[in-house]
Amino acid sequence: MLCSGAGTTIALTLGAMDSSSSYSELVVDHTTIALLVVDERQRLHFLNSAAEMLLGVSAKKAVGLLLTEIVDIRCEMAEGLQRIMETNHPYTEREVELRLPGGEKIIVDCTLSPLLWQQQGQRTVVELQRMDQQLRLMNEEHLLNQTQASADLLRGLAHEIKNPLGGLRGAAQLLESELNDRSLREYTEVIIGEADRLQLLLDRMLGPNRPPQLRETNIHELLERVRTLVMVEAGDAPLQIQRDYDPSIPDLVADGNLLIQALLNIVRNAAQSLKNSGEIRLRTRIRRQVTIGHNHHRLVCSLEIEDNGPGISEELQKSIFLPMVTGRAEGTGLGLSIAQSIIHRHGGVIECQSNPEKTIFTLLIPLEE
Ligand SMILES: Nc1ncnc2c1ncn2[C@@H]1O[C@H](COP(=O)(O)OP(=O)(O)OP(=O)(O)O)[C@@H](O)[C@H]1O
Ligand SMILES: [Mg+2]
């Protein structure tokens, strides 16, 4: 069956009505644009996978229901649907706000096209393309380039400081061995101690210095290790770390030690923001059809670290993944930039949402088939 959509022609099959067109069915199910078909009473007749994902409802459940029973549409879209029935002309409305069943508001570009197939009454194809995601992708790319440039600069600098620092430490050690007066050794010990501290900082600035060792890794085992570590660090403080895991998530192909380092940096930040008294929630889910950078993934592991701390100011949120950006007096501002670079090395990304009630860091890591 053919329908016109956004100026093009889209091959579309409606379930069992055309079983020979499994190829077009596959195409429709692989597009990232949400496609729905409604009749003149706005009753749903078809949803592709992207529409199921966007609206959070299965086609099985939704077919037969009214569009308004699934999603709260703004009157412009409802009017558009009415108009198309009368005029038979395609119609596009930009940046339409929809409220999803869970209460989440999303911004979509919406194209309505009459279906050129009218054996069983008039049908309209509704194409929904999320625009907030496009904006997210642009921001993500900008951030990625910015983070990469700062990290490269910093790595170069760290590398240059490391060599003379080694020389200074060696000279102080030699001097120490020549000193007969024990009281003077106090000074060389300060030099050696401070050189070691700087060395550790430089090593962190240089980041992981080996290629990731990829193997099948259970994400929940890693989270449990991080949880135990942070609980131990909190000691007797009333910190709570709740778990909300989806046990059906398959193993990731990843470097477990690097992922622990990334997770630890984020969970530690959450514990620090809570001053070890509050709640952290670790949530894992599978997400489908996610675009990270320029790559589209059918299946992605989503890992959320949520805390009910004071949140991150809007100003700080803009640069939080850049190295040396910190909001803590004793912070070095390296934790999140290291975590981001580790997750990038796994083809993923870390996102952050924060308000004065809660902060959520979301790690998206592709699950390759
Ligand atoms: N969950 C959170 N809640 C509130 N603020 C946060 C949270 N996570 C990060 N931040 C803010 O982001 C800043 C940067 O974090 P990042 O981990 O990169 O560096 P840091 O914690 O300051 O130093 P370190 O290198 O020791 O980790 C923190 O200083 C803090 O102000
Ligand atoms: Mg930190």
CSV table of C-alpha atoms and ligand atoms in Angstrom, one decimal:
chain,number,residue,atom,x,y,z
A,1,MET,CA,0.0,0.0,0.0
A,2,LEU,CA,1.3,3.5,-0.8
A,3,CYS,CA,0.8,6.7,1.1
A,4,SER,CA,2.1,10.1,0.6
A,5,GLY,CA,4.1,11.5,3.5
A,6,ALA,CA,6.2,14.7,3.9
A,7,GLY,CA,6.3,15.2,0.2
A,8,THR,CA,7.6,11.6,-0.5
A,9,THR,CA,5.9,8.3,-0.9
A,10,ILE,CA,6.1,5.8,1.8
A,11,ALA,CA,5.4,2.2,1.3
A,12,LEU,CA,3.2,1.0,4.1
A,13,THR,CA,1.5,-2.3,4.9
A,14,LEU,CA,-1.2,-2.6,7.4
A,15,GLY,CA,-0.7,-5.8,9.2
A,16,ALA,CA,-2.0,-8.9,7.6
A,17,MET,CA,-3.7,-6.9,4.7
A,18,ASP,CA,-0.6,-7.3,2.6
A,19,SER,CA,1.5,-10.1,3.8
A,20,SER,CA,3.7,-10.2,0.7
A,21,SER,CA,5.2,-6.7,1.5
A,22,SER,CA,7.3,-7.9,4.4
A,23,TYR,CA,10.2,-5.8,3.0
A,24,SER,CA,8.2,-2.5,3.2
A,25,GLU,CA,7.0,-3.6,6.6
A,26,LEU,CA,10.7,-3.9,7.7
A,27,VAL,CA,11.5,-0.5,6.3
A,28,VAL,CA,8.6,1.2,8.1
A,29,ASP,CA,9.6,-0.5,11.3
A,30,HIS,CA,13.2,0.6,10.9
A,31,THR,CA,12.5,4.3,10.3
A,32,THR,CA,13.2,6.6,13.3
A,33,ILE,CA,10.1,8.7,12.5
A,34,ALA,CA,7.0,7.7,14.4
A,35,LEU,CA,4.3,6.7,11.9
A,36,LEU,CA,0.6,6.4,12.9
A,37,VAL,CA,-2.5,5.9,10.8
A,38,VAL,CA,-5.8,7.2,12.0
A,39,ASP,CA,-9.3,7.2,10.5
A,40,GLU,CA,-11.7,10.1,10.2
A,41,ARG,CA,-12.7,9.7,13.9
A,42,GLN,CA,-9.1,9.7,14.9
A,43,ARG,CA,-9.2,6.1,15.7
A,44,LEU,CA,-5.8,4.4,15.5
A,45,HIS,CA,-5.2,1.8,12.8
A,46,PHE,CA,-1.5,1.4,12.7
A,47,LEU,CA,1.7,2.3,14.7
A,48,ASN,CA,5.2,1.5,13.6
A,49,SER,CA,8.0,0.6,16.2
A,50,ALA,CA,9.2,4.2,16.4
A,51,ALA,CA,5.6,5.3,17.3
A,52,GLU,CA,5.3,2.5,19.9
A,53,MET,CA,8.6,3.8,21.4
A,54,LEU,CA,7.7,7.4,21.3
A,55,LEU,CA,4.2,7.0,22.8
A,56,GLY,CA,5.3,4.2,25.2
A,57,VAL,CA,2.4,1.9,24.1
A,58,SER,CA,2.3,-1.3,22.0
A,59,ALA,CA,0.5,-1.4,18.7
A,60,LYS,CA,-1.5,-4.3,20.0
A,61,LYS,CA,-3.0,-2.2,22.8
A,62,ALA,CA,-3.3,1.1,20.9
A,63,VAL,CA,-5.0,-0.1,17.6
A,64,GLY,CA,-8.7,0.6,17.9
A,65,LEU,CA,-8.3,3.4,20.5
A,66,LEU,CA,-8.7,7.1,19.8
A,67,LEU,CA,-5.5,9.0,19.3
A,68,THR,CA,-6.5,11.3,22.2
A,69,GLU,CA,-6.7,8.3,24.5
A,70,ILE,CA,-3.0,7.7,24.0
A,71,VAL,CA,-1.6,11.2,23.8
A,72,ASP,CA,-2.7,14.7,24.7
A,73,ILE,CA,-2.5,16.5,21.4
A,74,ARG,CA,-2.7,20.3,21.2
A,75,CYS,CA,-5.7,21.7,19.4
A,76,GLU,CA,-3.6,22.7,16.4
A,77,MET,CA,-2.9,19.1,15.6
A,78,ALA,CA,-6.6,18.1,16.2
A,79,GLU,CA,-7.7,20.9,13.9
A,80,GLY,CA,-5.1,19.8,11.4
A,81,LEU,CA,-6.5,16.3,11.4
A,82,GLN,CA,-10.0,17.6,10.9
A,83,ARG,CA,-8.8,19.9,8.1
A,84,ILE,CA,-7.0,17.1,6.2
A,85,MET,CA,-10.2,15.1,6.1
A,86,GLU,CA,-11.9,18.0,4.4
A,87,THR,CA,-9.1,19.2,2.0
A,88,ASN,CA,-7.1,16.1,1.3
A,89,HIS,CA,-3.9,18.2,1.4
A,90,PRO,CA,-0.8,17.3,3.4
A,91,TYR,CA,-0.2,19.6,6.3
A,92,THR,CA,2.8,20.2,8.5
A,93,GLU,CA,2.9,21.8,11.9
A,94,ARG,CA,6.3,22.5,13.5
A,95,GLU,CA,7.3,22.2,17.1
A,96,VAL,CA,4.0,20.8,18.4
A,97,GLU,CA,3.9,20.0,22.1
A,98,LEU,CA,2.6,16.6,23.0
A,99,ARG,CA,2.0,15.3,26.5
A,100,LEU,CA,2.7,11.6,26.8
A,101,PRO,CA,0.8,9.2,29.0
A,102,GLY,CA,3.5,9.3,31.7
A,103,GLY,CA,3.1,13.1,31.8
A,104,GLU,CA,6.4,13.9,29.9
A,105,LYS,CA,6.1,16.8,27.4
A,106,ILE,CA,7.8,16.4,24.1
A,107,ILE,CA,8.3,18.7,21.1
A,108,VAL,CA,7.6,17.2,17.7
A,109,ASP,CA,7.4,18.2,14.1
A,110,CYS,CA,4.1,16.7,12.9
A,111,THR,CA,3.2,16.0,9.2
A,112,LEU,CA,-0.3,14.8,8.3
A,113,SER,CA,-0.9,13.2,4.9
A,114,PRO,CA,-4.0,11.7,3.4
A,115,LEU,CA,-3.6,8.0,2.6
A,116,LEU,CA,-4.0,7.2,-1.0
A,117,TRP,CA,-6.0,4.2,-0.2
A,118,GLN,CA,-9.6,4.5,0.5
A,119,GLN,CA,-11.2,1.2,0.3
A,120,GLN,CA,-12.2,1.3,3.9
A,121,GLY,CA,-12.9,5.0,4.5
A,122,GLN,CA,-10.5,7.9,4.8
A,123,ARG,CA,-7.2,7.4,6.6
A,124,THR,CA,-4.5,9.9,7.6
A,125,VAL,CA,-0.8,9.2,8.1
A,126,VAL,CA,0.6,11.0,11.1
A,127,GLU,CA,4.4,11.4,11.1
A,128,LEU,CA,5.9,12.6,14.3
A,129,GLN,CA,9.6,13.6,14.6
A,130,ARG,CA,11.0,14.5,17.9
A,131,MET,CA,12.6,17.9,17.8
A,132,ASP,CA,13.9,18.0,21.4
A,133,GLN,CA,16.0,15.0,20.4
A,134,GLN,CA,17.5,16.9,17.4
A,135,LEU,CA,18.4,19.8,19.7
A,136,ARG,CA,19.9,17.3,22.2
A,137,LEU,CA,22.0,15.8,19.4
A,138,MET,CA,23.3,19.2,18.4
A,139,ASN,CA,24.1,20.1,22.0
A,140,GLU,CA,25.7,16.7,22.5
A,141,GLU,CA,27.9,17.1,19.4
A,142,HIS,CA,29.0,20.6,20.4
A,143,LEU,CA,29.8,19.4,23.9
A,144,LEU,CA,31.7,16.4,22.6
A,145,ASN,CA,33.9,18.6,20.4
A,146,GLN,CA,34.4,21.1,23.3
A,147,THR,CA,35.3,18.3,25.7
A,148,GLN,CA,37.6,16.7,23.3
A,149,ALA,CA,39.5,19.9,22.6
A,150,SER,CA,39.9,20.7,26.3
A,151,ALA,CA,40.9,17.2,27.1
A,152,ASP,CA,43.6,17.2,24.3
A,153,LEU,CA,45.0,20.5,25.6
A,154,LEU,CA,45.1,19.3,29.1
A,155,ARG,CA,46.7,16.0,28.2
A,156,GLY,CA,49.4,17.8,26.3
A,157,LEU,CA,50.1,20.0,29.3
A,158,ALA,CA,50.1,17.1,31.8
A,159,HIS,CA,52.6,15.3,29.5
A,160,GLU,CA,54.9,18.3,29.5
A,161,ILE,CA,54.8,18.7,33.3
A,162,LYS,CA,55.4,15.0,34.0
A,163,ASN,CA,59.0,14.8,32.8
A,164,PRO,CA,60.5,17.7,34.7
A,165,LEU,CA,58.4,16.7,37.7
A,166,GLY,CA,60.1,13.3,37.6
A,167,GLY,CA,63.5,15.1,37.5
A,168,LEU,CA,62.6,17.2,40.5
A,169,ARG,CA,61.5,14.2,42.6
A,170,GLY,CA,64.6,12.3,41.7
A,171,ALA,CA,66.9,15.2,42.6
A,172,ALA,CA,65.1,15.6,46.0
A,173,GLN,CA,65.6,11.9,46.7
A,174,LEU,CA,69.3,12.3,45.9
A,175,LEU,CA,69.6,15.3,48.1
A,176,GLU,CA,67.8,13.5,50.9
A,177,SER,CA,70.4,10.7,50.8
A,178,GLU,CA,73.2,13.2,51.1
A,179,LEU,CA,71.7,15.1,54.1
A,180,ASN,CA,73.3,14.2,57.4
A,181,ASP,CA,71.1,16.6,59.3
A,182,ARG,CA,67.8,14.7,59.9
A,183,SER,CA,65.9,17.9,60.6
A,184,LEU,CA,66.6,19.1,57.0
A,185,ARG,CA,65.0,16.0,55.6
A,186,GLU,CA,61.7,17.4,56.6
A,187,TYR,CA,62.1,19.8,53.6
A,188,THR,CA,63.0,17.1,51.0
A,189,GLU,CA,60.1,15.0,52.3
A,190,VAL,CA,57.7,17.9,51.5
A,191,ILE,CA,59.1,18.1,48.0
A,192,ILE,CA,58.8,14.4,47.4
A,193,GLY,CA,55.3,14.2,48.9
A,194,GLU,CA,54.0,17.2,46.9
A,195,ALA,CA,55.7,15.8,43.7
A,196,ASP,CA,53.8,12.5,44.3
A,197,ARG,CA,50.5,14.3,44.8
A,198,LEU,CA,51.1,16.3,41.5
A,199,GLN,CA,52.0,13.0,39.8
A,200,LEU,CA,48.7,11.5,40.8
A,201,LEU,CA,46.8,14.5,39.5
A,202,LEU,CA,48.7,14.5,36.2
A,203,ASP,CA,47.9,10.8,35.8
A,204,ARG,CA,44.2,11.5,36.2
A,205,MET,CA,44.5,14.4,33.7
A,206,LEU,CA,46.2,12.1,31.2
A,207,GLY,CA,43.3,9.6,31.6
A,208,PRO,CA,43.3,5.8,31.1
A,209,ASN,CA,46.5,5.0,29.3
A,210,ARG,CA,45.6,1.6,27.8
A,211,PRO,CA,43.2,0.6,25.2
A,212,PRO,CA,39.9,-0.7,26.6
A,213,GLN,CA,39.9,-4.5,27.2
A,214,LEU,CA,36.6,-5.5,26.0
A,215,ARG,CA,34.8,-8.6,27.3
A,216,GLU,CA,31.2,-9.6,28.2
A,217,THR,CA,30.4,-7.6,31.2
A,218,ASN,CA,27.3,-7.8,33.5
A,219,ILE,CA,26.4,-4.2,34.2
A,220,HIS,CA,24.6,-5.1,37.5
A,221,GLU,CA,27.7,-6.7,38.9
A,222,LEU,CA,29.6,-3.5,38.2
A,223,LEU,CA,26.9,-1.4,39.8
A,224,GLU,CA,26.9,-3.6,42.9
A,225,ARG,CA,30.6,-3.1,43.3
A,226,VAL,CA,30.3,0.6,43.0
A,227,ARG,CA,27.4,0.6,45.4
A,228,THR,CA,29.4,-1.3,48.0
A,229,LEU,CA,32.4,1.0,47.7
A,230,VAL,CA,30.4,4.1,48.1
A,231,MET,CA,28.5,2.7,51.0
A,232,VAL,CA,31.8,1.8,52.7
A,233,GLU,CA,33.1,5.3,52.1
A,234,ALA,CA,30.0,6.8,53.6
A,235,GLY,CA,30.6,4.8,56.8
A,236,ASP,CA,27.9,5.4,59.4
A,237,ALA,CA,26.4,8.2,57.5
A,238,PRO,CA,22.7,7.7,56.6
A,239,LEU,CA,23.3,7.4,52.9
A,240,GLN,CA,20.8,5.1,51.0
A,241,ILE,CA,21.5,3.6,47.6
A,242,GLN,CA,18.4,2.1,46.1
A,243,ARG,CA,18.5,-0.3,43.2
A,244,ASP,CA,16.0,-0.5,40.4
A,245,TYR,CA,17.5,-2.9,37.9
A,246,ASP,CA,16.1,-4.5,34.8
A,247,PRO,CA,17.5,-8.1,35.0
A,248,SER,CA,16.7,-8.8,31.3
A,249,ILE,CA,19.5,-6.5,30.1
A,250,PRO,CA,22.0,-8.6,28.2
A,251,ASP,CA,25.8,-8.4,29.0
A,252,LEU,CA,27.6,-5.5,27.6
A,253,VAL,CA,30.8,-5.8,25.6
A,254,ALA,CA,32.9,-3.4,27.7
A,255,ASP,CA,36.0,-2.9,29.8
A,256,GLY,CA,34.6,-3.5,33.3
A,257,ASN,CA,37.3,-1.7,35.2
A,258,LEU,CA,36.9,1.4,33.1
A,259,LEU,CA,33.2,1.4,33.5
A,260,ILE,CA,33.6,1.0,37.3
A,261,GLN,CA,35.9,4.1,37.3
A,262,ALA,CA,33.2,6.1,35.3
A,263,LEU,CA,30.4,4.9,37.5
A,264,LEU,CA,32.3,5.6,40.7
A,265,ASN,CA,33.1,9.1,39.7
A,266,ILE,CA,29.4,9.8,39.2
A,267,VAL,CA,28.0,8.0,42.2
A,268,ARG,CA,30.7,9.6,44.4
A,269,ASN,CA,29.7,13.0,43.1
A,270,ALA,CA,26.1,12.2,44.1
A,271,ALA,CA,27.2,11.1,47.6
A,272,GLN,CA,29.3,14.2,48.0
A,273,SER,CA,26.3,16.5,46.9
A,274,LEU,CA,24.2,14.7,49.5
A,275,LYS,CA,26.9,15.1,52.1
A,276,ASN,CA,26.3,11.4,52.6
A,277,SER,CA,22.8,11.8,53.9
A,278,GLY,CA,20.0,11.3,51.3
A,279,GLU,CA,19.1,8.9,48.6
A,280,ILE,CA,20.8,7.7,45.4
A,281,ARG,CA,18.9,5.5,43.0
A,282,LEU,CA,20.6,3.3,40.5
A,283,ARG,CA,18.2,2.5,37.6
A,284,THR,CA,18.9,0.3,34.5
A,285,ARG,CA,16.7,0.0,31.5
A,286,ILE,CA,16.8,-1.1,27.9
A,287,ARG,CA,16.1,1.7,25.4
A,288,ARG,CA,15.4,1.2,21.7
A,289,GLN,CA,16.2,3.2,18.6
A,290,VAL,CA,18.6,5.7,20.2
A,291,THR,CA,20.9,8.0,18.3
A,292,ILE,CA,24.3,8.7,19.9
A,293,GLY,CA,26.5,11.2,18.0
A,294,HIS,CA,26.1,10.1,14.3
A,295,ASN,CA,25.2,6.5,15.1
A,296,HIS,CA,21.8,5.0,15.4
A,297,HIS,CA,21.4,2.0,17.8
A,298,ARG,CA,18.5,-0.3,17.9
A,299,LEU,CA,19.3,-1.3,21.5
A,300,VAL,CA,21.0,0.7,24.2
A,301,CYS,CA,21.6,0.1,27.9
A,302,SER,CA,20.4,3.1,29.9
A,303,LEU,CA,21.9,3.5,33.3
A,304,GLU,CA,20.6,6.3,35.5
A,305,ILE,CA,22.2,7.6,38.7
A,306,GLU,CA,19.7,9.8,40.5
A,307,ASP,CA,20.1,11.7,43.7
A,308,ASN,CA,17.8,13.9,45.7
A,309,GLY,CA,20.5,16.4,46.5
A,310,PRO,CA,20.5,20.2,45.9
A,311,GLY,CA,21.1,19.9,42.1
A,312,ILE,CA,23.6,21.7,39.8
A,313,SER,CA,23.2,25.3,38.9
A,314,GLU,CA,22.2,26.0,35.2
A,315,GLU,CA,25.5,27.8,34.7
A,316,LEU,CA,27.6,24.9,35.9
A,317,GLN,CA,25.5,22.3,34.0
A,318,LYS,CA,26.7,23.9,30.7
A,319,SER,CA,30.3,23.1,31.3
A,320,ILE,CA,30.1,20.2,33.8
A,321,PHE,CA,31.8,17.6,31.5
A,322,LEU,CA,34.8,19.9,30.7
A,323,PRO,CA,38.0,19.1,32.6
A,324,MET,CA,39.0,21.3,35.5
A,325,VAL,CA,35.4,22.5,36.0
A,326,THR,CA,34.4,22.1,39.6
A,327,GLY,CA,31.9,23.4,42.1
A,328,ARG,CA,33.6,22.0,45.1
A,329,ALA,CA,36.5,23.8,47.0
A,330,GLU,CA,38.4,20.5,47.2
A,331,GLY,CA,37.4,19.2,43.7
A,332,THR,CA,39.8,18.9,40.8
A,333,GLY,CA,37.0,18.9,38.2
A,334,LEU,CA,38.3,15.8,36.5
A,335,GLY,CA,35.8,13.1,37.5
A,336,LEU,CA,33.0,13.8,35.0
A,337,SER,CA,35.3,14.5,32.1
A,338,ILE,CA,37.1,11.2,32.7
A,339,ALA,CA,33.7,9.4,33.0
A,340,GLN,CA,32.5,11.0,29.7
A,341,SER,CA,35.7,10.0,27.9
A,342,ILE,CA,35.4,6.4,29.1
A,343,ILE,CA,31.8,6.2,28.0
A,344,HIS,CA,32.7,7.7,24.6
A,345,ARG,CA,35.3,5.0,24.2
A,346,HIS,CA,32.4,2.5,24.5
A,347,GLY,CA,30.4,4.3,21.8
A,348,GLY,CA,28.1,5.9,24.4
A,349,VAL,CA,27.4,9.2,26.0
A,350,ILE,CA,26.6,10.6,29.5
A,351,GLU,CA,23.7,13.1,29.8
A,352,CYS,CA,22.8,15.2,32.8
A,353,GLN,CA,19.5,16.7,34.0
A,354,SER,CA,19.3,18.6,37.2
A,355,ASN,CA,16.9,20.7,39.2
A,356,PRO,CA,16.9,21.8,42.8
A,357,GLU,CA,15.1,18.6,43.8
A,358,LYS,CA,17.1,16.0,41.9
A,359,THR,CA,19.9,15.3,39.6
A,360,ILE,CA,20.0,12.5,37.1
A,361,PHE,CA,23.1,11.4,35.2
A,362,THR,CA,22.1,9.0,32.3
A,363,LEU,CA,24.8,6.8,30.8
A,364,LEU,CA,23.7,5.4,27.4
A,365,ILE,CA,25.9,2.5,26.2
A,366,PRO,CA,25.1,0.7,22.9
A,367,LEU,CA,24.2,-3.0,23.2
A,368,GLU,CA,25.6,-4.4,20.0
A,369,GLU,CA,23.8,-7.4,18.6
B,1,LIG,N1,25.1,14.8,41.6
B,1,LIG,C1,25.6,16.0,41.7
B,1,LIG,N2,24.9,16.9,42.4
B,1,LIG,C2,25.4,18.2,42.5
B,1,LIG,N3,26.5,18.6,41.9
B,1,LIG,C3,27.2,17.8,41.2
B,1,LIG,C4,26.8,16.4,41.0
B,1,LIG,N4,27.7,15.8,40.2
B,1,LIG,C5,28.6,16.7,39.9
B,1,LIG,N5,28.3,17.9,40.5
B,1,LIG,C6,29.1,19.2,40.3
B,1,LIG,O1,29.9,19.0,39.2
B,1,LIG,C7,31.2,19.4,39.5
B,1,LIG,C8,32.2,18.6,38.6
B,1,LIG,O2,32.2,17.2,39.0
B,1,LIG,P1,33.6,16.4,38.7
B,1,LIG,O3,33.3,15.0,39.2
B,1,LIG,O4,33.9,16.5,37.3
B,1,LIG,O5,34.7,17.1,39.6
B,1,LIG,P2,34.8,17.2,41.1
B,1,LIG,O6,33.9,16.3,41.8
B,1,LIG,O7,34.7,18.6,41.5
B,1,LIG,O8,36.3,16.8,41.3
B,1,LIG,P3,37.0,15.3,41.2
B,1,LIG,O9,37.9,15.4,40.1
B,1,LIG,O10,37.6,15.0,42.5
B,1,LIG,O11,35.8,14.3,40.8
B,1,LIG,C9,31.3,19.0,41.0
B,1,LIG,O12,32.4,19.8,41.6
B,1,LIG,C10,30.0,19.4,41.5
B,1,LIG,O13,29.9,20.8,41.8
B,2,MG,MG,33.9,14.3,41.2
